[in-house]
Coordinates of C-alpha atoms and ligand atoms in Angstrom, one line a residue:
M1 CA 289.4 -143.5 175.0
E2 CA 286.3 -145.6 175.5
T3 CA 286.8 -149.4 175.6
G4 CA 283.3 -150.0 174.1
L5 CA 283.0 -153.1 176.2
N6 CA 280.1 -152.2 178.5
G7 CA 277.1 -154.4 177.6
K8 CA 279.0 -156.7 175.3
A9 CA 278.8 -160.5 175.6
A10 CA 281.8 -162.9 175.8
I11 CA 282.4 -166.6 176.0
V12 CA 285.6 -167.6 177.9
T13 CA 286.5 -171.2 177.8
G14 CA 288.4 -172.8 180.6
A15 CA 287.4 -169.9 182.9
A16 CA 286.8 -171.9 186.1
M17 CA 290.3 -171.0 187.3
G18 CA 293.7 -169.7 186.3
V19 CA 294.2 -167.4 183.3
G20 CA 290.6 -167.9 182.0
R21 CA 289.0 -166.9 185.3
A22 CA 291.2 -163.8 185.5
I23 CA 290.0 -162.9 181.9
A24 CA 286.4 -163.5 182.8
Y25 CA 286.7 -161.3 185.9
A26 CA 288.5 -158.5 184.0
L27 CA 285.9 -158.5 181.2
A28 CA 283.1 -158.5 183.8
D29 CA 284.8 -155.5 185.5
E30 CA 284.4 -153.7 182.1
G31 CA 280.7 -154.5 182.0
V32 CA 280.9 -157.5 179.7
R33 CA 278.3 -160.3 180.3
V34 CA 280.3 -163.5 180.4
T35 CA 279.6 -167.2 179.7
I36 CA 282.1 -169.4 181.6
A37 CA 282.5 -172.6 179.6
D38 CA 284.5 -175.3 181.5
I39 CA 284.4 -178.9 182.6
D40 CA 284.9 -178.0 186.2
E41 CA 281.4 -177.4 187.5
G42 CA 282.3 -176.5 191.1
E43 CA 284.9 -173.9 190.3
G44 CA 283.0 -172.7 187.2
R45 CA 279.9 -172.0 189.2
K46 CA 281.9 -170.3 191.9
A47 CA 283.5 -168.0 189.4
A48 CA 280.1 -167.1 187.8
D49 CA 278.6 -166.5 191.3
K50 CA 281.5 -164.1 192.2
I51 CA 280.8 -162.0 189.1
N52 CA 277.0 -162.0 189.7
S53 CA 277.4 -161.1 193.4
G54 CA 279.8 -158.3 192.4
G55 CA 277.2 -156.6 190.2
G56 CA 278.2 -158.2 186.9
E57 CA 276.4 -160.8 184.8
A58 CA 277.7 -164.3 184.2
I59 CA 276.5 -167.8 183.5
F60 CA 278.3 -171.1 183.8
V61 CA 277.8 -173.7 181.1
R62 CA 279.4 -177.1 181.7
T63 CA 281.3 -177.7 178.5
D64 CA 284.0 -180.0 177.3
V65 CA 285.5 -178.1 174.4
T66 CA 286.5 -181.3 172.6
Q67 CA 282.9 -182.3 172.2
S68 CA 281.1 -180.5 169.3
G69 CA 277.6 -181.2 170.6
Q70 CA 278.5 -179.6 174.0
V71 CA 280.1 -176.7 172.3
K72 CA 277.1 -176.0 170.1
S73 CA 274.8 -176.3 173.1
M74 CA 277.0 -173.9 175.1
V75 CA 276.9 -171.3 172.3
E76 CA 273.1 -171.6 172.1
Q77 CA 272.8 -171.1 175.8
A78 CA 275.0 -168.0 175.7
L79 CA 273.0 -166.6 172.8
S80 CA 269.7 -167.3 174.5
R81 CA 270.8 -165.6 177.7
F82 CA 272.7 -162.6 176.2
G83 CA 271.3 -162.4 172.6
R84 CA 274.7 -162.0 171.0
I85 CA 278.4 -163.1 171.2
D86 CA 280.9 -160.2 170.7
I87 CA 284.0 -161.9 172.1
L88 CA 285.3 -165.5 172.1
V89 CA 288.3 -166.2 174.3
N90 CA 289.7 -169.7 173.4
N91 CA 291.5 -170.3 176.7
A92 CA 290.8 -173.9 177.8
G93 CA 294.1 -175.8 177.6
I94 CA 296.2 -178.4 179.3
V95 CA 300.0 -178.9 179.3
G96 CA 299.9 -182.7 179.3
Q97 CA 302.9 -185.0 179.9
Q98 CA 306.3 -183.4 180.2
G99 CA 309.4 -185.1 178.8
P100 CA 311.2 -185.9 175.5
W101 CA 308.9 -186.0 172.5
H102 CA 309.7 -189.7 171.7
L103 CA 308.8 -190.8 175.2
L104 CA 305.3 -189.1 175.4
D105 CA 302.3 -191.4 175.1
E106 CA 300.0 -191.4 172.1
E107 CA 297.0 -190.9 174.4
N108 CA 298.7 -187.8 175.8
F109 CA 299.2 -186.5 172.2
D110 CA 295.5 -187.1 171.4
Q111 CA 294.3 -185.4 174.6
V112 CA 296.5 -182.3 174.3
V113 CA 295.7 -181.8 170.6
A114 CA 292.0 -182.4 171.3
I115 CA 291.7 -179.8 174.1
N116 CA 294.2 -177.2 173.0
F117 CA 293.7 -177.3 169.2
K118 CA 290.4 -179.1 168.3
G119 CA 288.7 -177.2 171.2
T120 CA 289.7 -173.9 169.7
Y121 CA 288.6 -175.0 166.3
L122 CA 285.2 -176.2 167.5
C123 CA 284.4 -173.1 169.6
S124 CA 285.5 -170.8 166.7
K125 CA 283.4 -172.8 164.2
A126 CA 280.4 -172.5 166.4
V127 CA 280.7 -168.8 167.1
V128 CA 281.9 -167.4 163.8
P129 CA 278.4 -167.7 161.9
H130 CA 276.9 -165.4 164.7
M131 CA 279.7 -162.9 164.4
I132 CA 279.4 -162.8 160.6
E133 CA 275.6 -162.2 161.0
Q134 CA 276.4 -159.4 163.6
R135 CA 279.1 -158.0 161.2
G136 CA 281.7 -157.9 164.0
G137 CA 283.4 -159.7 166.9
K138 CA 286.7 -160.4 168.5
I139 CA 288.3 -163.8 168.7
I140 CA 291.3 -164.2 171.0
N141 CA 293.3 -167.5 171.2
I142 CA 295.4 -168.1 174.3
S143 CA 298.6 -169.4 172.8
S144 CA 302.0 -169.3 174.6
C145 CA 305.5 -168.1 174.0
A146 CA 306.2 -171.9 173.7
G147 CA 304.1 -171.8 170.6
K148 CA 306.6 -169.4 169.0
T149 CA 309.8 -170.9 170.1
G150 CA 309.0 -174.5 170.9
E151 CA 310.1 -175.8 174.3
E152 CA 312.3 -178.8 175.3
N153 CA 310.4 -181.5 177.1
N154 CA 307.1 -179.8 176.3
G155 CA 307.0 -180.5 172.5
V156 CA 303.4 -181.6 172.0
Y157 CA 301.9 -178.7 174.0
S158 CA 304.2 -176.2 172.2
A159 CA 303.1 -177.5 168.8
T160 CA 299.4 -177.1 169.7
K161 CA 300.2 -173.5 170.9
A162 CA 301.9 -172.9 167.5
A163 CA 298.7 -174.2 165.8
V164 CA 296.4 -171.8 167.6
W165 CA 298.7 -168.9 166.9
N166 CA 299.0 -169.9 163.3
M167 CA 295.2 -170.1 163.0
V168 CA 294.9 -166.3 163.6
H169 CA 296.7 -165.7 160.3
S170 CA 294.2 -167.7 158.3
L171 CA 291.1 -166.6 160.2
S172 CA 292.0 -162.9 160.3
G173 CA 292.2 -163.0 156.4
E174 CA 288.9 -164.9 156.1
L175 CA 286.9 -162.9 158.6
G176 CA 288.3 -159.3 158.3
Q177 CA 285.7 -158.4 155.7
Y178 CA 283.0 -159.0 158.4
G179 CA 284.7 -156.8 160.9
I180 CA 285.9 -159.7 163.0
N181 CA 289.3 -159.4 164.6
V182 CA 291.3 -162.6 165.3
N183 CA 294.4 -162.4 167.5
A184 CA 296.4 -164.6 169.8
V185 CA 298.2 -163.8 173.0
C186 CA 301.5 -165.6 173.8
P187 CA 302.2 -165.4 177.5
A188 CA 305.2 -166.7 179.4
A189 CA 304.9 -168.6 182.8
M190 CA 302.2 -167.5 185.3
D191 CA 301.5 -169.2 188.6
T192 CA 298.5 -171.5 188.0
A193 CA 297.7 -175.2 188.4
L194 CA 299.1 -175.8 184.9
M195 CA 302.5 -174.3 185.8
E196 CA 302.6 -176.2 189.1
K197 CA 302.4 -179.4 187.1
V198 CA 305.1 -178.1 184.7
Y199 CA 307.5 -177.4 187.6
R200 CA 306.7 -180.7 189.2
E201 CA 307.1 -182.9 186.1
R202 CA 309.5 -181.1 183.8
A203 CA 312.3 -180.2 186.3
E204 CA 313.7 -183.7 186.5
H205 CA 314.3 -183.7 182.7
F206 CA 316.7 -180.7 183.2
G207 CA 318.3 -182.2 186.2
L208 CA 316.7 -179.6 188.5
N209 CA 314.2 -179.7 191.3
P210 CA 310.8 -177.8 190.8
D211 CA 312.0 -174.7 192.7
E212 CA 315.2 -174.5 190.7
L213 CA 313.2 -174.7 187.4
R214 CA 310.8 -172.0 188.7
K215 CA 313.8 -169.8 189.5
K216 CA 315.4 -170.5 186.1
I217 CA 312.2 -169.4 184.3
A218 CA 311.8 -166.3 186.6
D219 CA 315.4 -165.2 185.9
G220 CA 314.5 -164.9 182.2
F221 CA 312.1 -161.9 182.8
R222 CA 313.7 -158.6 181.8
L223 CA 311.4 -156.7 184.2
P224 CA 311.8 -156.7 188.0
R225 CA 308.9 -159.1 188.7
T226 CA 307.2 -162.2 187.3
L227 CA 304.1 -162.4 185.2
T228 CA 300.6 -162.8 186.7
V229 CA 297.3 -163.9 185.3
E230 CA 296.0 -160.4 185.7
D231 CA 298.8 -159.2 183.3
A232 CA 297.5 -161.6 180.7
A233 CA 293.9 -160.7 181.4
G234 CA 294.7 -157.0 180.9
V235 CA 296.1 -157.6 177.4
V236 CA 293.1 -159.7 176.5
V237 CA 290.7 -157.0 177.6
F238 CA 292.6 -154.5 175.4
L239 CA 292.3 -156.8 172.4
A240 CA 288.6 -157.3 173.1
S241 CA 288.0 -153.6 173.2
D242 CA 287.4 -150.9 170.6
M243 CA 291.0 -149.7 171.3
A244 CA 292.3 -152.7 169.3
D245 CA 289.8 -152.4 166.4
M246 CA 292.7 -152.2 163.9
M247 CA 294.7 -155.1 165.3
T248 CA 294.2 -158.4 163.7
G249 CA 296.2 -161.5 162.8
Q250 CA 298.7 -160.8 165.7
G251 CA 300.3 -163.0 168.3
V252 CA 301.0 -160.6 171.1
N253 CA 303.8 -161.6 173.5
I254 CA 303.1 -161.1 177.2
T255 CA 306.4 -162.3 178.4
G256 CA 308.2 -159.6 180.4
G257 CA 310.7 -159.7 177.7
I258 CA 311.5 -163.5 177.8
E259 CA 310.3 -163.8 174.1
L260 CA 310.8 -160.8 171.8
H261 CA 309.6 -162.0 168.4
Ligands
NAD1 N1 299.9 -170.6 183.2 C1 300.8 -170.3 182.3 O1 302.0 -170.1 182.6 C2 300.5 -170.2 180.8 C3 301.4 -169.7 179.9 C4 301.1 -169.6 178.6 C5 299.8 -170.0 178.1 N2 298.9 -170.5 179.0 C6 297.6 -171.0 178.5 O2 296.6 -170.4 179.2 C7 295.5 -171.2 179.2 C8 295.0 -171.4 180.6 O3 296.0 -172.0 181.4 P1 296.1 -172.0 183.0 O4 297.5 -171.9 183.4 O5 295.0 -171.1 183.5 O6 295.6 -173.5 183.3 P2 294.7 -174.1 184.5 O7 295.0 -175.6 184.5 O8 294.9 -173.3 185.7 O9 293.2 -173.9 184.0 C9 292.8 -174.5 182.8 C10 291.2 -174.5 182.8 O10 290.8 -175.2 181.6 C11 289.8 -176.1 182.0 N3 289.7 -177.2 181.0 C12 290.6 -178.2 180.9 N4 290.1 -179.1 179.9 C13 289.0 -178.6 179.5 C14 288.1 -179.0 178.5 N5 288.2 -180.2 177.8 N6 287.0 -178.2 178.2 C15 286.8 -177.1 178.9 N7 287.6 -176.6 179.9 C16 288.7 -177.4 180.1 C17 290.1 -176.5 183.4 O11 289.0 -177.1 184.0 C18 290.6 -175.2 184.0 O12 289.6 -174.5 184.5 C19 295.9 -172.5 178.6 O13 295.5 -172.5 177.2 C20 297.4 -172.5 178.6 O14 298.0 -173.2 177.6 C21 299.2 -170.6 180.3

């Protein structure tokens, strides 16, 4: 079956590294032209250069997803370069402070909510009018299995991930009539800078050291290996493709069996 992805245009936020970068590379491998929107100019440009030097097409646009003006300008630049936006991957996210809910700072709450939830709101708001005009598009929010279950000592992050998962229920209802699919993916732990911070800062709250916490999480996988960013990217590519045209409003677990519902 054809993916239908060749020649399409995508925006991937937070794609300078980690999960977002793996998604940008995987989409580019399918012939998708990619806008990398990230605050990290050095790594973002490197990721775009790698796609361009490998025969794909990508631009980097420095974008803080919490700033509506920057988001609007990024979407305009993506449109002016590629003429359309078929896919939006709302991936930019931070984990923030780790620890019991009542001890987390108010500034941390504001920052985690701003990047993980408001950023997803602003990028979707900026892209949806173009998708409506095109009569089609795919929006994919990167949630987390923590968004489904909550997570001790990671409550604010988990709540924002529940928000971006919940959003797909509302948006898929509003946008289905225009042929726009809205889904989320809910991955478990993958080795990235974000998870390094989690192992470093959450372990002590469970009376463990970082390596013991990493092992405890890894032991939860039902399959014989741990999850990689490429595993998550593969599912995102599928959801962005024609093969997932009749999937909408879903929160797809990518958890090696850690989370089943
Ligand atoms: N790594 C995991 O185990 C895991 C599991 C489930 C979900 N996720 C989700 O995947 C997404 C990516 O996580 P990751 O592990 O790759 O993290 P990461 O820290 O490796 O990368 C995050 C990227 O987001 C960018 N970013 C941060 N703030 C931004 C802002 N205001 N505007 C634009 N870009 C910004 C960073 O510069 C970076 O490139 C996040 O939404 C995270 O919640 C990760």
